[in-house]
XYZ file of C-alpha atoms in Angstrom:
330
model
C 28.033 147.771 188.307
C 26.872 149.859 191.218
C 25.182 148.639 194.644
C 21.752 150.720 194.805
C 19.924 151.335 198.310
C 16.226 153.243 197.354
C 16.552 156.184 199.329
C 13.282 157.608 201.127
C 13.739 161.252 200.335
C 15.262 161.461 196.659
C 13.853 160.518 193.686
C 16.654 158.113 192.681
C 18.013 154.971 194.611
C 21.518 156.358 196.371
C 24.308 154.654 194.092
C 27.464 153.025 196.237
C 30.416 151.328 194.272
C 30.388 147.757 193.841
C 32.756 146.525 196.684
C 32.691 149.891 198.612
C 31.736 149.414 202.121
C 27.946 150.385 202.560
C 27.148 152.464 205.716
C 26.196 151.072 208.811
C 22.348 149.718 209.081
C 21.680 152.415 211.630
C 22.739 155.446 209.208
C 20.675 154.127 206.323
C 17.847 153.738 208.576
C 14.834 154.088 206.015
C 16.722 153.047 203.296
C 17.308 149.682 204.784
C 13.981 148.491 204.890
C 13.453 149.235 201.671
C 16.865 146.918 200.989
C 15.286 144.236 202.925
C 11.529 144.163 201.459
C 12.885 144.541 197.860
C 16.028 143.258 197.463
C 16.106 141.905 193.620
C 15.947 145.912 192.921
C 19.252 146.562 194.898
C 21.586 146.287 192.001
C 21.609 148.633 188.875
C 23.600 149.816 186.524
C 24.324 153.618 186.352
C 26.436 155.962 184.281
C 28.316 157.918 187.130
C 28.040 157.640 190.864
C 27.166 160.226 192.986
C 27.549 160.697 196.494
C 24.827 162.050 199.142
C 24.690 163.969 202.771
C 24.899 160.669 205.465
C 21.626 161.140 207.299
C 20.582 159.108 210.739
C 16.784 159.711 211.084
C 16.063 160.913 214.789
C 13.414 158.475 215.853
C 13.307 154.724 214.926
C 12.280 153.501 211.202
C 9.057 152.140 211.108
C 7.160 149.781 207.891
C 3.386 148.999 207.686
C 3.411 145.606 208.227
C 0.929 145.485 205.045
C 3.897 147.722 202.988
C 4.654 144.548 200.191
C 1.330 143.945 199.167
C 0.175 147.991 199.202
C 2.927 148.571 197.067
C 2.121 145.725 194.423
C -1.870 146.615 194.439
C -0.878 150.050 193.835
C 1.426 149.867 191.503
C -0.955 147.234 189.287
C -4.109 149.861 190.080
C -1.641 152.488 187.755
C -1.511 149.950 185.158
C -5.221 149.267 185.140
C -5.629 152.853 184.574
C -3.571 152.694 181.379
C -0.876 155.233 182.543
C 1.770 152.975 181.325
C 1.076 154.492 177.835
C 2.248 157.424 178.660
C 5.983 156.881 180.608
C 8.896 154.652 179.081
C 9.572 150.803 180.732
C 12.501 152.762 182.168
C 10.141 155.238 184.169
C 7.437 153.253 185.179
C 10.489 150.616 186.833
C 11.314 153.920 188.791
C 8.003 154.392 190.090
C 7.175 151.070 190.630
C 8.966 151.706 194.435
C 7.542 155.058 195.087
C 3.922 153.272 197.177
C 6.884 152.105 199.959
C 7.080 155.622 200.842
C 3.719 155.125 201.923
C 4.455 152.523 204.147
C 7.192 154.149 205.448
C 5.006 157.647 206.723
C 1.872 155.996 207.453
C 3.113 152.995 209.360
C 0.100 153.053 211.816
C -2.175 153.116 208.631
C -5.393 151.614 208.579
C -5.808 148.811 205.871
C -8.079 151.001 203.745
C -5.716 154.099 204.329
C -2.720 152.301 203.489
C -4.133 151.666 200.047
C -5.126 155.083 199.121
C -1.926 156.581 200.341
C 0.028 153.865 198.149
C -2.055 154.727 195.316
C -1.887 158.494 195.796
C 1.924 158.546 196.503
C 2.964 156.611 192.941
C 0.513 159.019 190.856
C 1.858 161.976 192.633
C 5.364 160.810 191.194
C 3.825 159.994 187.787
C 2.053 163.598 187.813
C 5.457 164.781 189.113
C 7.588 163.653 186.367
C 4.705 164.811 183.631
C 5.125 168.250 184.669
C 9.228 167.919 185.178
C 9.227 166.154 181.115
C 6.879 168.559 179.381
C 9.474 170.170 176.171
C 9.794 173.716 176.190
C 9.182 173.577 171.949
C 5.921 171.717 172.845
C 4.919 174.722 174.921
C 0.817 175.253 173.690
C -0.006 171.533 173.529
C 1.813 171.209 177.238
C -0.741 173.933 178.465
C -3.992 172.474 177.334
C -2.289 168.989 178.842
C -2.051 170.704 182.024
C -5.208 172.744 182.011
C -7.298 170.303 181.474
C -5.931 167.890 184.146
C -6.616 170.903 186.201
C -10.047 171.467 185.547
C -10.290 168.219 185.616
C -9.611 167.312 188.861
C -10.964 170.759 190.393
C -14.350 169.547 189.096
C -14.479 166.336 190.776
C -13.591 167.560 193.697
C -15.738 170.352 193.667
C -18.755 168.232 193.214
C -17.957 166.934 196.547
C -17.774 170.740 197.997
C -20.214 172.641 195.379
C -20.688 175.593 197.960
C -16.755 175.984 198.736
C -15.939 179.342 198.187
C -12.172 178.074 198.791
C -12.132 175.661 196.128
C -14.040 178.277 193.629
C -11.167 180.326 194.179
C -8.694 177.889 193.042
C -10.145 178.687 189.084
C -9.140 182.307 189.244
C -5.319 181.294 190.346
C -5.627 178.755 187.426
C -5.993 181.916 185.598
C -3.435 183.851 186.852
C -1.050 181.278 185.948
C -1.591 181.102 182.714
C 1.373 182.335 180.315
C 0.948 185.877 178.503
C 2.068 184.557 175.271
C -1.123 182.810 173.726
C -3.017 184.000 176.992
C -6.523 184.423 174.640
C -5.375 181.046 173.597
C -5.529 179.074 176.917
C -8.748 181.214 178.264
C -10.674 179.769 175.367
C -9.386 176.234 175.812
C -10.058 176.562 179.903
C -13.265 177.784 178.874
C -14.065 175.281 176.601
C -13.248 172.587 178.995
C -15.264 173.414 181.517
C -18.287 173.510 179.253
C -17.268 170.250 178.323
C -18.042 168.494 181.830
C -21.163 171.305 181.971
C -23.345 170.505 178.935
C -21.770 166.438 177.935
C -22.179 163.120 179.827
C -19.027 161.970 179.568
C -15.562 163.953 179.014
C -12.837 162.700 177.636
C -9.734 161.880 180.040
C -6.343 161.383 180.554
C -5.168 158.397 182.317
C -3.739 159.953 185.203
C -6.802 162.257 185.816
C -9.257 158.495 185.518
C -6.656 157.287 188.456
C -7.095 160.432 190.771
C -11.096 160.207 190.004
C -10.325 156.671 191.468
C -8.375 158.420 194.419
C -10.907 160.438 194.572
C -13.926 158.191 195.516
C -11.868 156.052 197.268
C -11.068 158.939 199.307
C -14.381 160.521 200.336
C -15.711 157.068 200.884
C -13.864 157.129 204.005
C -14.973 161.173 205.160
C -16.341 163.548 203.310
C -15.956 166.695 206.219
C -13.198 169.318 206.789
C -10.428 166.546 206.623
C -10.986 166.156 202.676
C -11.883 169.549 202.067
C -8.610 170.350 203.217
C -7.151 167.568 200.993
C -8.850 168.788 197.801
C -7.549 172.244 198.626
C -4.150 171.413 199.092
C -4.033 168.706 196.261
C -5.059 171.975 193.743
C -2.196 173.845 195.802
C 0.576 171.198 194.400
C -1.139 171.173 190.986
C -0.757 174.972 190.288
C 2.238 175.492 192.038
C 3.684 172.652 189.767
C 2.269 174.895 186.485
C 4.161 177.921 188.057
C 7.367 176.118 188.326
C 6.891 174.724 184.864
C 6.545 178.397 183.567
C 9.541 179.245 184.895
C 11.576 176.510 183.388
C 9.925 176.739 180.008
C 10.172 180.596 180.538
C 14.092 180.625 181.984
C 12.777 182.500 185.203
C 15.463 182.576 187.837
C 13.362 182.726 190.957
C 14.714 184.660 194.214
C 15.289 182.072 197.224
C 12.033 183.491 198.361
C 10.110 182.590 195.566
C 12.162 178.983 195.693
C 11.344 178.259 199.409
C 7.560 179.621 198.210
C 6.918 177.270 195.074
C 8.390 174.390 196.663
C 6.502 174.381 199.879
C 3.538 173.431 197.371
C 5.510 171.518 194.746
C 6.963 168.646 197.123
C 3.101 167.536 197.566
C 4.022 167.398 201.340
C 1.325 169.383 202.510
C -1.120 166.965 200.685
C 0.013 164.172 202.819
C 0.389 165.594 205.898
C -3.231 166.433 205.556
C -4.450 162.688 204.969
C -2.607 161.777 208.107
C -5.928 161.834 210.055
C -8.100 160.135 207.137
C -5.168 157.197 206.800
C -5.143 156.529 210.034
C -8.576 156.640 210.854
C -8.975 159.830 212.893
C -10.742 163.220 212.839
C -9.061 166.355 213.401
C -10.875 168.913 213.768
C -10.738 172.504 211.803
C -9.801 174.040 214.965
C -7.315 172.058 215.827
C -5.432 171.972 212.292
C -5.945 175.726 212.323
C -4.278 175.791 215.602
C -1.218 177.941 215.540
C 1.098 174.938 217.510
C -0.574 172.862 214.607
C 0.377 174.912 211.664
C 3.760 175.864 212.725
C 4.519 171.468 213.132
C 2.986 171.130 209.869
C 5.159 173.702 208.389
C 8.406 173.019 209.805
C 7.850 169.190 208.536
C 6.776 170.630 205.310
C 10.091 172.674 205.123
C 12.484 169.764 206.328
C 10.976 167.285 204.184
C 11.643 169.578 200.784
C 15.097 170.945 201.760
C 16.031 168.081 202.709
C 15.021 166.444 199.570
C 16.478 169.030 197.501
C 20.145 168.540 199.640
C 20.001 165.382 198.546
C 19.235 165.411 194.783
C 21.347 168.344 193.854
C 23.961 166.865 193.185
C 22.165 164.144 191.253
C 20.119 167.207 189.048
C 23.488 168.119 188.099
C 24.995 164.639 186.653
C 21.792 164.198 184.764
C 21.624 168.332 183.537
C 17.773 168.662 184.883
C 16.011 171.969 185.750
C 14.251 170.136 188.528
C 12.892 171.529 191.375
C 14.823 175.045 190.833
C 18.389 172.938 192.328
C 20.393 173.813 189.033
C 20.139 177.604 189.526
């Protein structure tokens, strides 16, 4: 038996031996409030412990004071969408504690941000681990998963944005992505799609695409200007970077660090949040301002800390458990 403390920046719980000494409250920081606000999940059982970097976050841990019940609404809005069908019991336990990472970056949150960024943060992870799980000798039926959760989403956000040239542009990337083997393939499935949600009334979907429709609304309800424009360009950012990355490990790419640093600027979903910050909380920032070069180069030096930091911290972990995630193994 291990003693488990959820960790804010890894995607497993950091594992301690059963009568080890913890750390100190004031090195877990984060990870502490997550101990105190859940702690019937605090003890697990695990096949080999692993050790991780200490970290002492530079500025004082914050919750929403609203963080328990965001987390439980969100995590029973994923069931009402059905997505259960798709994960193990074992999974969906594991992302049952992903909304209190909401709580923890948003703790100034309005009510009604709070609950989309709880919702949005557990079906990131969800989309997350679909793309990480997808079998290399399921390769053609993996694609038309993906594409279609791709158009998918790109056309319900377009029809906020039907004049964005940006978003447009986000199809011919789709198309660039798409593996050479079977290439004619793919282009008539992509093309079939998309005359699918042209010419019928209703479209089939998948149960994580129904939930981000959900997000969707939910979203715009509270601005529809340059704030969720930028959202919906930067959500399709993590969504094709995360079919790139899933070439490569299908494919056996070995990326440069270049391309590494590149992919997972996108991949870590990051940017997406860092871009609600304003609708969450209730503010407007305008284009200028984000476009601001003071603005960008905070927004990517967070992005960049956030994923490496991440990445430190699960290495180790990608290794016990022989994963290809998020490049780490090479």
């Amino acid at each position: 038996m291990y003693i488990c403390v959820r960790s804010w920046t890894a995607r497993e719980p950091r594992v301690f031996h059963a009568g080890g000494d913890l750390p100190q409250a004031a090195a877990l920081g984060r990870d502490m409030a997550m101990v105190k606000l859940y702690p019937e999940t605090c003890q697990v059982k695990c096949d080999e412990a692993f050790e991780v970097p200490e970290f002492t976050p530079p500025y004082p841990a914050r919750v929403h004071p609203l963080a328990e019940k965001a987390c439980k609404d969100a995590n029973t809005w994923l069931l009402d969408h059905a997505v259960q069908t798709m994960f193990t019991p074992e999974k969906l336990a594991r992302f049952s504690y992903c909304p209190m990472l909401a709580a923890l970056a948003y703790p100034d949150a309005t009510g009604k941000g709070l609950s989309l960024a709880s919702k949005i943060m557990v079906l990131i992870w969800t989309m997350d681990d679909t793309f990480d799980d997808f079998k290399i000798t399921e390769m053609e039926e993996n694609w038309k998963k993906s594409i279609s959760l791709v158009i998918d989403v790109h056309l319900m956000m377009k029809s906020s944005f039907p004049d964005s040239s940006l978003l447009s542009h986000q199809l011919v990337e789709l198309l660039e992505k798409l593996p050479s083997d079977n290439r004619r393939v793919f282009l008539n499935f992509m093309e079939e799609r998309i005359l699918q949600h042209a010419t019928m009334s209703t479209v089939e979907l998948s149960p994580i695409a129904l939930a981000y429709r959900d997000h969707w609304t939910e979203l715009t309800s509270l601005t529809r200007g340059q704030s969720s424009l930028r959202a919906a360009y930067q959500f399709q950012e993590f969504l094709l970077s995360s079919l790139s990355e899933m070439h490569n490990r299908q494919a056996n790419v070995l990326p440069s660090m270049e391309e590494y640093i590149t992919l997972r600027r996108q991949t870590g979903a990051v940017l997406y949040f860092l871009v609600l910050i304003d609708i969450i909380e209730g503010e407007t920032l305008d284009e200028e301002i984000w476009c601001s070069p003071e603005m960008q180069r905070l927004v990517n030096a967070t992005n960049d800390f956030a994923i490496l930091h991440n990445d430190i911290w699960s290495y180790k972990k990608v290794h016990i458990h022989t994963g290809k995630y998020n490049y780490s193994w090479y």
